[in-house]
Tab-separated table of N, CA and C in Angstrom:
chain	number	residue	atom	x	y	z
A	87	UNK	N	7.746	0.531	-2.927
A	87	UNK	CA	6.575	0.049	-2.236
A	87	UNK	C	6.164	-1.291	-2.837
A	88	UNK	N	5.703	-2.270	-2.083
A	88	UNK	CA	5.141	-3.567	-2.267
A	88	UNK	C	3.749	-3.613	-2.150
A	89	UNK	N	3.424	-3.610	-2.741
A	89	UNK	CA	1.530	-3.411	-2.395
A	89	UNK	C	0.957	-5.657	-2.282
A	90	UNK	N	0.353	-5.908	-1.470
A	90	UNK	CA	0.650	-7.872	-1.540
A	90	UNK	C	-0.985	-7.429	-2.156
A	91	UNK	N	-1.475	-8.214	-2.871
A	91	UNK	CA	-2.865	-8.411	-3.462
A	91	UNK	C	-3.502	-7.412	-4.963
A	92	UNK	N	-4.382	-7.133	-5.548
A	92	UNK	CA	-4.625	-7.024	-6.582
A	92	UNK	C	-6.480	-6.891	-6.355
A	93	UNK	N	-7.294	-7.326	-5.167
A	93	UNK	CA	-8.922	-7.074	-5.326
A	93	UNK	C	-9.050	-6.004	-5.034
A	94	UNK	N	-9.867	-5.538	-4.046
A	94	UNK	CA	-11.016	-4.263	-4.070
A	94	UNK	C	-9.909	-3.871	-3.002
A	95	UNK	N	-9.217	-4.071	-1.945
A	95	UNK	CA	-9.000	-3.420	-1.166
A	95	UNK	C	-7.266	-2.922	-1.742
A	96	UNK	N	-6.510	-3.510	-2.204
A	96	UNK	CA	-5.129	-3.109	-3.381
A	96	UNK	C	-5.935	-1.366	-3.958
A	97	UNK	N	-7.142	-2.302	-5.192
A	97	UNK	CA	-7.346	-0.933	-6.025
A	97	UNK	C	-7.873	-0.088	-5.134
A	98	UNK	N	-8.393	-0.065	-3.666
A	98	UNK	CA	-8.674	1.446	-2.806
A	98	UNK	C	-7.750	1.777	-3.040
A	99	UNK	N	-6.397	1.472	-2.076
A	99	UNK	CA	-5.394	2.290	-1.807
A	99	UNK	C	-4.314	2.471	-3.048
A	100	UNK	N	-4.175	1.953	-4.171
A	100	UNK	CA	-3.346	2.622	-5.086
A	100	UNK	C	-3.703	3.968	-5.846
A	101	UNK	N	-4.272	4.242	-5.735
A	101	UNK	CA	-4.596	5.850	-6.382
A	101	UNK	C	-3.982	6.939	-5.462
A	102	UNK	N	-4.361	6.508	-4.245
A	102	UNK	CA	-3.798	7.771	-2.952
A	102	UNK	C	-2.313	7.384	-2.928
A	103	UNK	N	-1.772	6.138	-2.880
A	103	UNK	CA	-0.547	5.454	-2.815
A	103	UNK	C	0.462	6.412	-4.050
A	104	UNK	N	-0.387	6.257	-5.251
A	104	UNK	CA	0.596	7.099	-5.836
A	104	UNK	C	0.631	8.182	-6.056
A	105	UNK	N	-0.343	8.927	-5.927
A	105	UNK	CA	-0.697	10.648	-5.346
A	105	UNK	C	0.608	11.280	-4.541
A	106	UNK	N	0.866	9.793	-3.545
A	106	UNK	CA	1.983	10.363	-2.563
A	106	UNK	C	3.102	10.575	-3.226
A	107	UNK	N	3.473	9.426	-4.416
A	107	UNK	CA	4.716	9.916	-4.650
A	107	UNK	C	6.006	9.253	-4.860
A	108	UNK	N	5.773	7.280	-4.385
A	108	UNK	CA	6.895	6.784	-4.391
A	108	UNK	C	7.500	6.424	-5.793
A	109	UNK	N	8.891	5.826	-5.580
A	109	UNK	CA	9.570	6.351	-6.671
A	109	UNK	C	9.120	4.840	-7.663
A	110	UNK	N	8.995	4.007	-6.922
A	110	UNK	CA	7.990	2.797	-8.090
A	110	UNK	C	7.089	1.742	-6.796
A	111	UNK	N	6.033	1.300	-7.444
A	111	UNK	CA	5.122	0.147	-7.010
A	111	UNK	C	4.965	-1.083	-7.387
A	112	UNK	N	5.588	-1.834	-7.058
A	112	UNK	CA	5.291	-3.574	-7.184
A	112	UNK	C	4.037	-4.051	-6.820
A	113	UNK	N	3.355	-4.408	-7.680
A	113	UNK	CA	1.726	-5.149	-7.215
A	113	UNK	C	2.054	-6.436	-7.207
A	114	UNK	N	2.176	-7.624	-6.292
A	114	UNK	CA	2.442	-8.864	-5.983
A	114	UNK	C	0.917	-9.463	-5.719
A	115	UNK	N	0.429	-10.294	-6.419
A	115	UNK	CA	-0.431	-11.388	-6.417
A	115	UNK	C	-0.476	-12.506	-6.419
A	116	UNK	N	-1.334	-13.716	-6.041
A	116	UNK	CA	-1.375	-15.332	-5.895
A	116	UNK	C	-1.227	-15.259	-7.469
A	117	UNK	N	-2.235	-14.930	-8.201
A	117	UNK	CA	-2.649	-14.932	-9.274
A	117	UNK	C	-1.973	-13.609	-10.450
A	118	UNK	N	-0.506	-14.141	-10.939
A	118	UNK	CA	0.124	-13.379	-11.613
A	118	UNK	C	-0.759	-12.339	-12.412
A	119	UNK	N	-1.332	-12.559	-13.319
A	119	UNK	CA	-2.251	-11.877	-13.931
A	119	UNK	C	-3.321	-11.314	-13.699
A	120	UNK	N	-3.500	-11.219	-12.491
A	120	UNK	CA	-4.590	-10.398	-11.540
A	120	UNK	C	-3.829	-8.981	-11.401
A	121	UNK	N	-2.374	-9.091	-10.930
A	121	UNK	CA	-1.789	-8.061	-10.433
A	121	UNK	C	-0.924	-7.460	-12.149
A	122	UNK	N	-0.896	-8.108	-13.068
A	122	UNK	CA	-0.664	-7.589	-14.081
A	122	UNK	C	-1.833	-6.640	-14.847
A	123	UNK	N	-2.992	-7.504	-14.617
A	123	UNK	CA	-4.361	-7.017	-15.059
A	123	UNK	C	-4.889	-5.370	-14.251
A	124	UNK	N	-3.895	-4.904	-13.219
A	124	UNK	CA	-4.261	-4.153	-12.475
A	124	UNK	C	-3.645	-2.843	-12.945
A	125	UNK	N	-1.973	-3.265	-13.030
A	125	UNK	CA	-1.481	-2.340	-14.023
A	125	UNK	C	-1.516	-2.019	-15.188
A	126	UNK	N	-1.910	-2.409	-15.901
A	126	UNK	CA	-2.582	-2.162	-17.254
A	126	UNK	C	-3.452	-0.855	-16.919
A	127	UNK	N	-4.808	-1.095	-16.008
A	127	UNK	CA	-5.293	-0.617	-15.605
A	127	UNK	C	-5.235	0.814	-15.207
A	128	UNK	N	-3.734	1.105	-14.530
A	128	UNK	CA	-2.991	2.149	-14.334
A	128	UNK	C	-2.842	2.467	-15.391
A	129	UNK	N	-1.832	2.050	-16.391
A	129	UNK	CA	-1.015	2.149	-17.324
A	129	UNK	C	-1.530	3.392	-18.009
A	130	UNK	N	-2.919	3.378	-17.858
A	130	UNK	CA	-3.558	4.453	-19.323
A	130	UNK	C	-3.335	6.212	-18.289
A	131	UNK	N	-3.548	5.402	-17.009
A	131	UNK	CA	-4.296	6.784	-16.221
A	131	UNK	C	-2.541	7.323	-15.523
A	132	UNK	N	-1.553	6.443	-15.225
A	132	UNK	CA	-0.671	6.763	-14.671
A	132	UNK	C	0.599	6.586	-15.061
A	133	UNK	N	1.511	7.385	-15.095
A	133	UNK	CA	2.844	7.628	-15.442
A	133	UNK	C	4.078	7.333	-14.162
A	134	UNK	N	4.024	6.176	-13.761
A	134	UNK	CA	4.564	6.050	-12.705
A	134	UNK	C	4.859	4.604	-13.019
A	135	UNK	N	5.986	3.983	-12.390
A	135	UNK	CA	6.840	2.879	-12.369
A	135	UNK	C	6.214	2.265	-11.544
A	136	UNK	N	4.947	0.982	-11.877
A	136	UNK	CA	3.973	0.417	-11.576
A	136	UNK	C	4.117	-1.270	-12.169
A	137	UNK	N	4.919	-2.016	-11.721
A	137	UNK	CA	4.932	-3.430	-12.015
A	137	UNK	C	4.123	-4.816	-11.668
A	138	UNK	N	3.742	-5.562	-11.923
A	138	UNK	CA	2.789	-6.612	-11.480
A	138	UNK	C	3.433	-7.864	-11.581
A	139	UNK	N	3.068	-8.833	-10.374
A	139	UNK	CA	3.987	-9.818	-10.510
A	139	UNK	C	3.282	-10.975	-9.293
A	140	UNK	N	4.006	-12.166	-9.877
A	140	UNK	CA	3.789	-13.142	-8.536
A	140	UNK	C	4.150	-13.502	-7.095
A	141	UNK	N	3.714	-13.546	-6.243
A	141	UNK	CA	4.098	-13.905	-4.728
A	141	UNK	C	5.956	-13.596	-4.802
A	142	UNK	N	6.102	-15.267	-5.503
A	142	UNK	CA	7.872	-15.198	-5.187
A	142	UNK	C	8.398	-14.414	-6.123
A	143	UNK	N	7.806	-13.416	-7.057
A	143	UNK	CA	9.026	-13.050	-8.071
A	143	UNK	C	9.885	-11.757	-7.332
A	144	UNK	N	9.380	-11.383	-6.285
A	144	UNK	CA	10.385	-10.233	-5.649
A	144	UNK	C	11.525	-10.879	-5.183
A	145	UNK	N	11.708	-11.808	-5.040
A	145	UNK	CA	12.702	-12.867	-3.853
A	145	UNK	C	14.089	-11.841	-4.080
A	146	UNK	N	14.813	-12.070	-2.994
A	146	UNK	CA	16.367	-10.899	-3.566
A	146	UNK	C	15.712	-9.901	-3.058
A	147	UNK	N	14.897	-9.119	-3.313
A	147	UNK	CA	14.528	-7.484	-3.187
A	147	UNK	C	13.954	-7.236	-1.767
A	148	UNK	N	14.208	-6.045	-1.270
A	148	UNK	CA	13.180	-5.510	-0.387
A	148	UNK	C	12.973	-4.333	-0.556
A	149	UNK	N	11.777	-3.889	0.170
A	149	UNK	CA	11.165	-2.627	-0.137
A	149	UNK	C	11.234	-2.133	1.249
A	150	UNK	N	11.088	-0.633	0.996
A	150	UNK	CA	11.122	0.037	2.172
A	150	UNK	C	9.195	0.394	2.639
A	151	UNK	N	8.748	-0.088	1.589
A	151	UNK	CA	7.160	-0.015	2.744
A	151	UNK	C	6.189	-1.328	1.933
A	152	UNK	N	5.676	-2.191	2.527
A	152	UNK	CA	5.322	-3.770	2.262
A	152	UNK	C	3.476	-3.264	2.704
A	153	UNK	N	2.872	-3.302	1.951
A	153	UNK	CA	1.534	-3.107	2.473
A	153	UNK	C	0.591	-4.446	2.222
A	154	UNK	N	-0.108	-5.399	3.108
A	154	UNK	CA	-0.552	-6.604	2.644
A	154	UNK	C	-2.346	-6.174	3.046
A	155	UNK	N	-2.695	-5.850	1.658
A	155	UNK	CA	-4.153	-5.885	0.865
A	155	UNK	C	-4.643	-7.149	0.957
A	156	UNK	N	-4.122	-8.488	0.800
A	156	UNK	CA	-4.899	-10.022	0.129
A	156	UNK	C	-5.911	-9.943	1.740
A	157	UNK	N	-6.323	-11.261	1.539
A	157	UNK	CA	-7.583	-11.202	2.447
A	157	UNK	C	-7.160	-12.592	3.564
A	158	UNK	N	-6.205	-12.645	2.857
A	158	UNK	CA	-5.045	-13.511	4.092
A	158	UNK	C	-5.416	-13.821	5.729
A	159	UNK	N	-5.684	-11.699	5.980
A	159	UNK	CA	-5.728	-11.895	7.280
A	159	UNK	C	-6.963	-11.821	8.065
A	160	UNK	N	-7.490	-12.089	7.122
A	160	UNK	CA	-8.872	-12.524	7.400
A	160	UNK	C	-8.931	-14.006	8.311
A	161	UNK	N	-8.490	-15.060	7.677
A	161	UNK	CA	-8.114	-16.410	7.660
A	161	UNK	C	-6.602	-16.720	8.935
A	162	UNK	N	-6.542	-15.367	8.520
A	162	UNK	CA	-4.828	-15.618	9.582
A	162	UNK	C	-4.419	-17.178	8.734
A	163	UNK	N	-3.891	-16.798	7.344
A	163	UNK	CA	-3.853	-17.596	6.274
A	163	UNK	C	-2.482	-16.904	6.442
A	164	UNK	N	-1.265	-17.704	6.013
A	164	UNK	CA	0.424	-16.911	5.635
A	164	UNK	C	0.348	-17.193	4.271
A	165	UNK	N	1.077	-15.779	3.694
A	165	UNK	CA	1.611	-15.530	2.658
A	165	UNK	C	2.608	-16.372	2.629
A	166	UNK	N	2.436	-16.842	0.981
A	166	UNK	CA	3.460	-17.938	0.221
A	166	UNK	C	4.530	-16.296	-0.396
A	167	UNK	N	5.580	-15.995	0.653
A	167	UNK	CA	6.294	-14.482	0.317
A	167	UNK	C	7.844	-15.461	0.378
A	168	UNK	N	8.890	-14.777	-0.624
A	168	UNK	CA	9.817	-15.315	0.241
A	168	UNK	C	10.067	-14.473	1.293
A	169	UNK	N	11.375	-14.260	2.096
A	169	UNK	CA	11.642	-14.173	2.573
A	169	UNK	C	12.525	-12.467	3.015
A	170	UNK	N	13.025	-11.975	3.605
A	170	UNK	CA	13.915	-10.305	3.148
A	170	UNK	C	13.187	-9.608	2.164
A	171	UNK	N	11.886	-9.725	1.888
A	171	UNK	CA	10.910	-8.798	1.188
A	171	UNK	C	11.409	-7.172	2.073
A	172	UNK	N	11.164	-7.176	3.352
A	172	UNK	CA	10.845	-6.083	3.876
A	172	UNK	C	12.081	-6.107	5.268
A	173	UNK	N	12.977	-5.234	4.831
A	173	UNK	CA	13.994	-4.922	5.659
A	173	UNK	C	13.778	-4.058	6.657
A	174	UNK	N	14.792	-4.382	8.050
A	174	UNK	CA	14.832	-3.920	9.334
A	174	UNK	C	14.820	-2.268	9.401
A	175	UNK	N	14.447	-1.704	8.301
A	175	UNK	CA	14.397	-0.503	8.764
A	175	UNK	C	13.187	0.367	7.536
A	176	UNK	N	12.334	-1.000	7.278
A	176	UNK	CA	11.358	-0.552	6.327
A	176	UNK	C	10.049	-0.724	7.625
A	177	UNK	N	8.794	-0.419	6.360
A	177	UNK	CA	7.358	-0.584	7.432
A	177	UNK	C	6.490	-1.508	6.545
A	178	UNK	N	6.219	-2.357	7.586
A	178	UNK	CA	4.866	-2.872	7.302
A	178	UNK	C	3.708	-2.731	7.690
A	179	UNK	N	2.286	-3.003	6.858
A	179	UNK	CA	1.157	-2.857	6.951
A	179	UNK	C	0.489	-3.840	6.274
A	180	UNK	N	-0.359	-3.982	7.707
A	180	UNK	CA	-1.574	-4.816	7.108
A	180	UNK	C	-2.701	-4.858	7.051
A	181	UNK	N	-3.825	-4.464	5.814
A	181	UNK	CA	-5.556	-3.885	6.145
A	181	UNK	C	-6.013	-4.683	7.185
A	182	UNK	N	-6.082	-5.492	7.394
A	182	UNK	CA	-6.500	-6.322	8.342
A	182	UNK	C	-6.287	-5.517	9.582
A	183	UNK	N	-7.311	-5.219	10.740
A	183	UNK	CA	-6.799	-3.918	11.600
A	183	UNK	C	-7.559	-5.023	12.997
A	184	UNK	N	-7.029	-4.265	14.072
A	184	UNK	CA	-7.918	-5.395	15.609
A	184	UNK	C	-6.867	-6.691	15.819
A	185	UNK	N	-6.113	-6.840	15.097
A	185	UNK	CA	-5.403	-8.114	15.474
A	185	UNK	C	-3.991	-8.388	15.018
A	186	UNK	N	-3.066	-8.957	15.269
A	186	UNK	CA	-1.725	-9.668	14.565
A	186	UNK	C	-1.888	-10.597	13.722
A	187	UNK	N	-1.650	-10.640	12.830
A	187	UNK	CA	-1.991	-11.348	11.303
A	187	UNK	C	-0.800	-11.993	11.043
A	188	UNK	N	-0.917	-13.149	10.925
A	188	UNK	CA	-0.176	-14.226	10.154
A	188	UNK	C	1.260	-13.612	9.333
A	189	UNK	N	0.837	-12.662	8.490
A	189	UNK	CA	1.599	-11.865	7.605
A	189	UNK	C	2.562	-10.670	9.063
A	190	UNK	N	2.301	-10.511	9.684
A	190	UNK	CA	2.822	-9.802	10.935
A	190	UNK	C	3.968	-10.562	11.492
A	191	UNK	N	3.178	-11.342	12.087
A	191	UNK	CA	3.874	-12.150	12.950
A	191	UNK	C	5.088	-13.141	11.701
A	192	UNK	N	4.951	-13.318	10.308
A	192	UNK	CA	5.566	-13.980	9.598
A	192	UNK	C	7.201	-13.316	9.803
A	193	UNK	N	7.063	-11.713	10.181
A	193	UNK	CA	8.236	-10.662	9.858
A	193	UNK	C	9.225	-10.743	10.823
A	194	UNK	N	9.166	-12.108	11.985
A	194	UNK	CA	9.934	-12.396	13.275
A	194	UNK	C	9.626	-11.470	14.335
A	195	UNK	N	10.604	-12.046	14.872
A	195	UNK	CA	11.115	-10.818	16.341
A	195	UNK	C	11.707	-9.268	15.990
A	196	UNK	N	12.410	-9.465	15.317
A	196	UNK	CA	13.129	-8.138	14.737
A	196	UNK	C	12.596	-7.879	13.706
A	197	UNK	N	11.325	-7.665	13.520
A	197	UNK	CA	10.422	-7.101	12.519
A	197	UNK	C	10.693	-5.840	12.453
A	198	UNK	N	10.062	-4.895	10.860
A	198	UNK	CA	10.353	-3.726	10.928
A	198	UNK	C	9.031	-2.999	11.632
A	199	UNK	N	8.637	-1.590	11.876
A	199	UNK	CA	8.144	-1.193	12.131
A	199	UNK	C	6.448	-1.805	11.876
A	200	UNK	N	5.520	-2.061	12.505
A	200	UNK	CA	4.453	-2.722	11.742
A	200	UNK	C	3.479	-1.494	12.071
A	201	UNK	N	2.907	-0.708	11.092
A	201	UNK	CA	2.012	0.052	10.922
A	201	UNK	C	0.251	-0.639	11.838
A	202	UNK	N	-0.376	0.040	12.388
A	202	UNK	CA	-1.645	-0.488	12.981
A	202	UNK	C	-2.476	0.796	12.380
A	203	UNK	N	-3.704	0.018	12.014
A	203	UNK	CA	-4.735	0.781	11.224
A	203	UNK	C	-4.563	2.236	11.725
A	204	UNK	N	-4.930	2.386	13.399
A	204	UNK	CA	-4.934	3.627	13.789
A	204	UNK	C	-3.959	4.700	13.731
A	205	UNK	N	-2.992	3.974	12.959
A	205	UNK	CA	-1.770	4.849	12.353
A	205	UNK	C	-1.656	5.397	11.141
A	206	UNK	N	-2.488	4.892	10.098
A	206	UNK	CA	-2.840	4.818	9.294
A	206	UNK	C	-4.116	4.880	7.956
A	207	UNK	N	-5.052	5.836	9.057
A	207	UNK	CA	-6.624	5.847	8.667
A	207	UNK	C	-6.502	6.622	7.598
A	208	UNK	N	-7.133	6.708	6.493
A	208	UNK	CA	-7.563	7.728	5.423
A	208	UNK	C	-9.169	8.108	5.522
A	209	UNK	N	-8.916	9.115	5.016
A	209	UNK	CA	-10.778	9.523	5.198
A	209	UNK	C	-11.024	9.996	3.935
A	210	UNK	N	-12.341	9.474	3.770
A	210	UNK	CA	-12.634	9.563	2.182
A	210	UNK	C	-13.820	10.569	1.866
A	211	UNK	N	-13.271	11.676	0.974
A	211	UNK	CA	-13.861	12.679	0.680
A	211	UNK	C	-14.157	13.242	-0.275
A	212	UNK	N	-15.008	13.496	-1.004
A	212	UNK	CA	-14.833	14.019	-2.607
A	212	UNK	C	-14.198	13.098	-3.462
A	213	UNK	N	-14.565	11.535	-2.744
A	213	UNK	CA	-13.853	10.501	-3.768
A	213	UNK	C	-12.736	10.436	-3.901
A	214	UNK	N	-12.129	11.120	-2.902
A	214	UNK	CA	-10.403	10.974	-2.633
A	214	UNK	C	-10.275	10.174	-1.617
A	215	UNK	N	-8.927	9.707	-1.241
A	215	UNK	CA	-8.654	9.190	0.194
A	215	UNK	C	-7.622	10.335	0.451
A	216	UNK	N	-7.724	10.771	1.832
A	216	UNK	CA	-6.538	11.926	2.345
A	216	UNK	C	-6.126	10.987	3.449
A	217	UNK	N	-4.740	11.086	3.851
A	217	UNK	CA	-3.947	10.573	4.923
A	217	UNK	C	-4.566	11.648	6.437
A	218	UNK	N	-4.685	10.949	7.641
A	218	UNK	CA	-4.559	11.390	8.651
A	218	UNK	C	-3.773	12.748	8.823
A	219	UNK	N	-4.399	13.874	9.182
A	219	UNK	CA	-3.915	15.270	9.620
A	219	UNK	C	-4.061	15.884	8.085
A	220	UNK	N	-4.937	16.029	7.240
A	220	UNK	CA	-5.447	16.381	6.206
A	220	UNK	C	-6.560	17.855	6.657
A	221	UNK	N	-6.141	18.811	6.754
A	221	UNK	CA	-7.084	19.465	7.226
A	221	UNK	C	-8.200	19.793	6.648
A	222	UNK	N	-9.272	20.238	6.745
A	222	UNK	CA	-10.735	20.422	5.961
A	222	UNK	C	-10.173	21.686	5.102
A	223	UNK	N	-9.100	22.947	4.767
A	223	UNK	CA	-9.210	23.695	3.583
A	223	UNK	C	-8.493	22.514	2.702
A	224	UNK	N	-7.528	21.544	3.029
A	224	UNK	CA	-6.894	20.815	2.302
A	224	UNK	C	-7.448	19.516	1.592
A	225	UNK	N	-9.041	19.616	2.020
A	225	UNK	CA	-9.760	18.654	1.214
A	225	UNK	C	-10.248	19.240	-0.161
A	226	UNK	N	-10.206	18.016	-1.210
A	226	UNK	CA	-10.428	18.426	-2.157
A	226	UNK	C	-9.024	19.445	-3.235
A	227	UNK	N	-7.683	18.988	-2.434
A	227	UNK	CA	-6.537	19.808	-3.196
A	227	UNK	C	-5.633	18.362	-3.491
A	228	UNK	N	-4.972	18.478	-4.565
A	228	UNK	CA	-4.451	17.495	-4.918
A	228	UNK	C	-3.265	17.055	-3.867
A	229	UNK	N	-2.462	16.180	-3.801
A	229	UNK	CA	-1.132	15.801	-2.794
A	229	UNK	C	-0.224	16.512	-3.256
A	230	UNK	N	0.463	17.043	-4.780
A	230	UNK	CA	1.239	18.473	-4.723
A	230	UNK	C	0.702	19.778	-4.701
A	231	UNK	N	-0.332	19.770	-4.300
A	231	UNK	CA	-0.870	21.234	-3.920
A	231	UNK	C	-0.569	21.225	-2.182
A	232	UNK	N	-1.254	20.126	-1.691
A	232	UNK	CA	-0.691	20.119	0.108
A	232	UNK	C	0.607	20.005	0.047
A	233	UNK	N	1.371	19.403	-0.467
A	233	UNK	CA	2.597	19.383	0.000
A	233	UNK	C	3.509	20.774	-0.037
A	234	UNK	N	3.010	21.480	-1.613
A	234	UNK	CA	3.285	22.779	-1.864
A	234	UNK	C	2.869	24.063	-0.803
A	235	UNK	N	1.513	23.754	-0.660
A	235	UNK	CA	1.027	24.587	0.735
A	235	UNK	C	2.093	24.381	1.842
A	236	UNK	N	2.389	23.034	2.573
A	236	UNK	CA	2.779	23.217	3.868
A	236	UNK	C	4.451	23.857	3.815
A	237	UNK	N	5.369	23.334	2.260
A	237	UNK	CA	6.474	24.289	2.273
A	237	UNK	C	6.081	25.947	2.314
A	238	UNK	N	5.569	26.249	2.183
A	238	UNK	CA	5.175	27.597	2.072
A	238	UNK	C	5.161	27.759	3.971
């Protein structure tokens, strides 16, 4: 996972982000040490393969899910990203919800899947965020307790 930014809307979604489970998180920022300053942050509370870094230092890599937090699309401002960040059979997302964002439209014609808010809502409960189809006994249970429930 690529998480793009490091302010208030990055630190919402990384706590639920890694609840889920992926196997590591790249925090990419304008400001190298914003997104280093974030993992640290983690570092004490989480045991998970959590890296921080600048815009271009992914270049070469892609991820299979690209989530863009910065406030970019606010501005319909483009990310200084290189390029094959996010391959034809990964997903993107962007908080920015109501519109095509700069960062969207950056991913071409043969873009990968682009996530839209309403695909993607969390609802916040007991100071958690739960993903969409979270049922009300499953509030308030950790993400391997639901996941454990629904194998059952």
């Amino acid at each position: 996972v690529l998480l793009l930014g490091a302010g208030g809307a990055a630190r919402g979604v990384l706590v639920p982000l890694l609840e889920a489970g992926p196997s590591s998180v790249t925090i990419a920022n304008r400001t190298e040490s914003k997104a280093q300053a974030l993992v640290q942050l983690l570092a004490e509370e989480r045991r998970r393969a959590v890296a921080g870094c600048g815009f271009g230092a992914p270049a070469g890599k892609s991820f299979d899910l690209v989530i863009n937090a910065t406030s970019a699309g606010l501005t319909d401002t483009p990310l200084p990203l290189p390029s094959g960040l996010v391959a034809a059979n990964s997903l993107a997302y962007d908080m920015v919800y109501g519109r095509e964002t700069a960062f969207l439209r950056a991913l071409g014609p043969d873009r990968p899947t682009a996530l839209r808010a309403s695909n993607f809502v969390v609802v916040r409960s007991h100071g958690r965020a739960y993903p969409v189809g979270t049922t009300p006994e499953e509030v308030g249970t950790t993400s391997e307790e639901r996941r454990a429930a629904r194998r059952a």
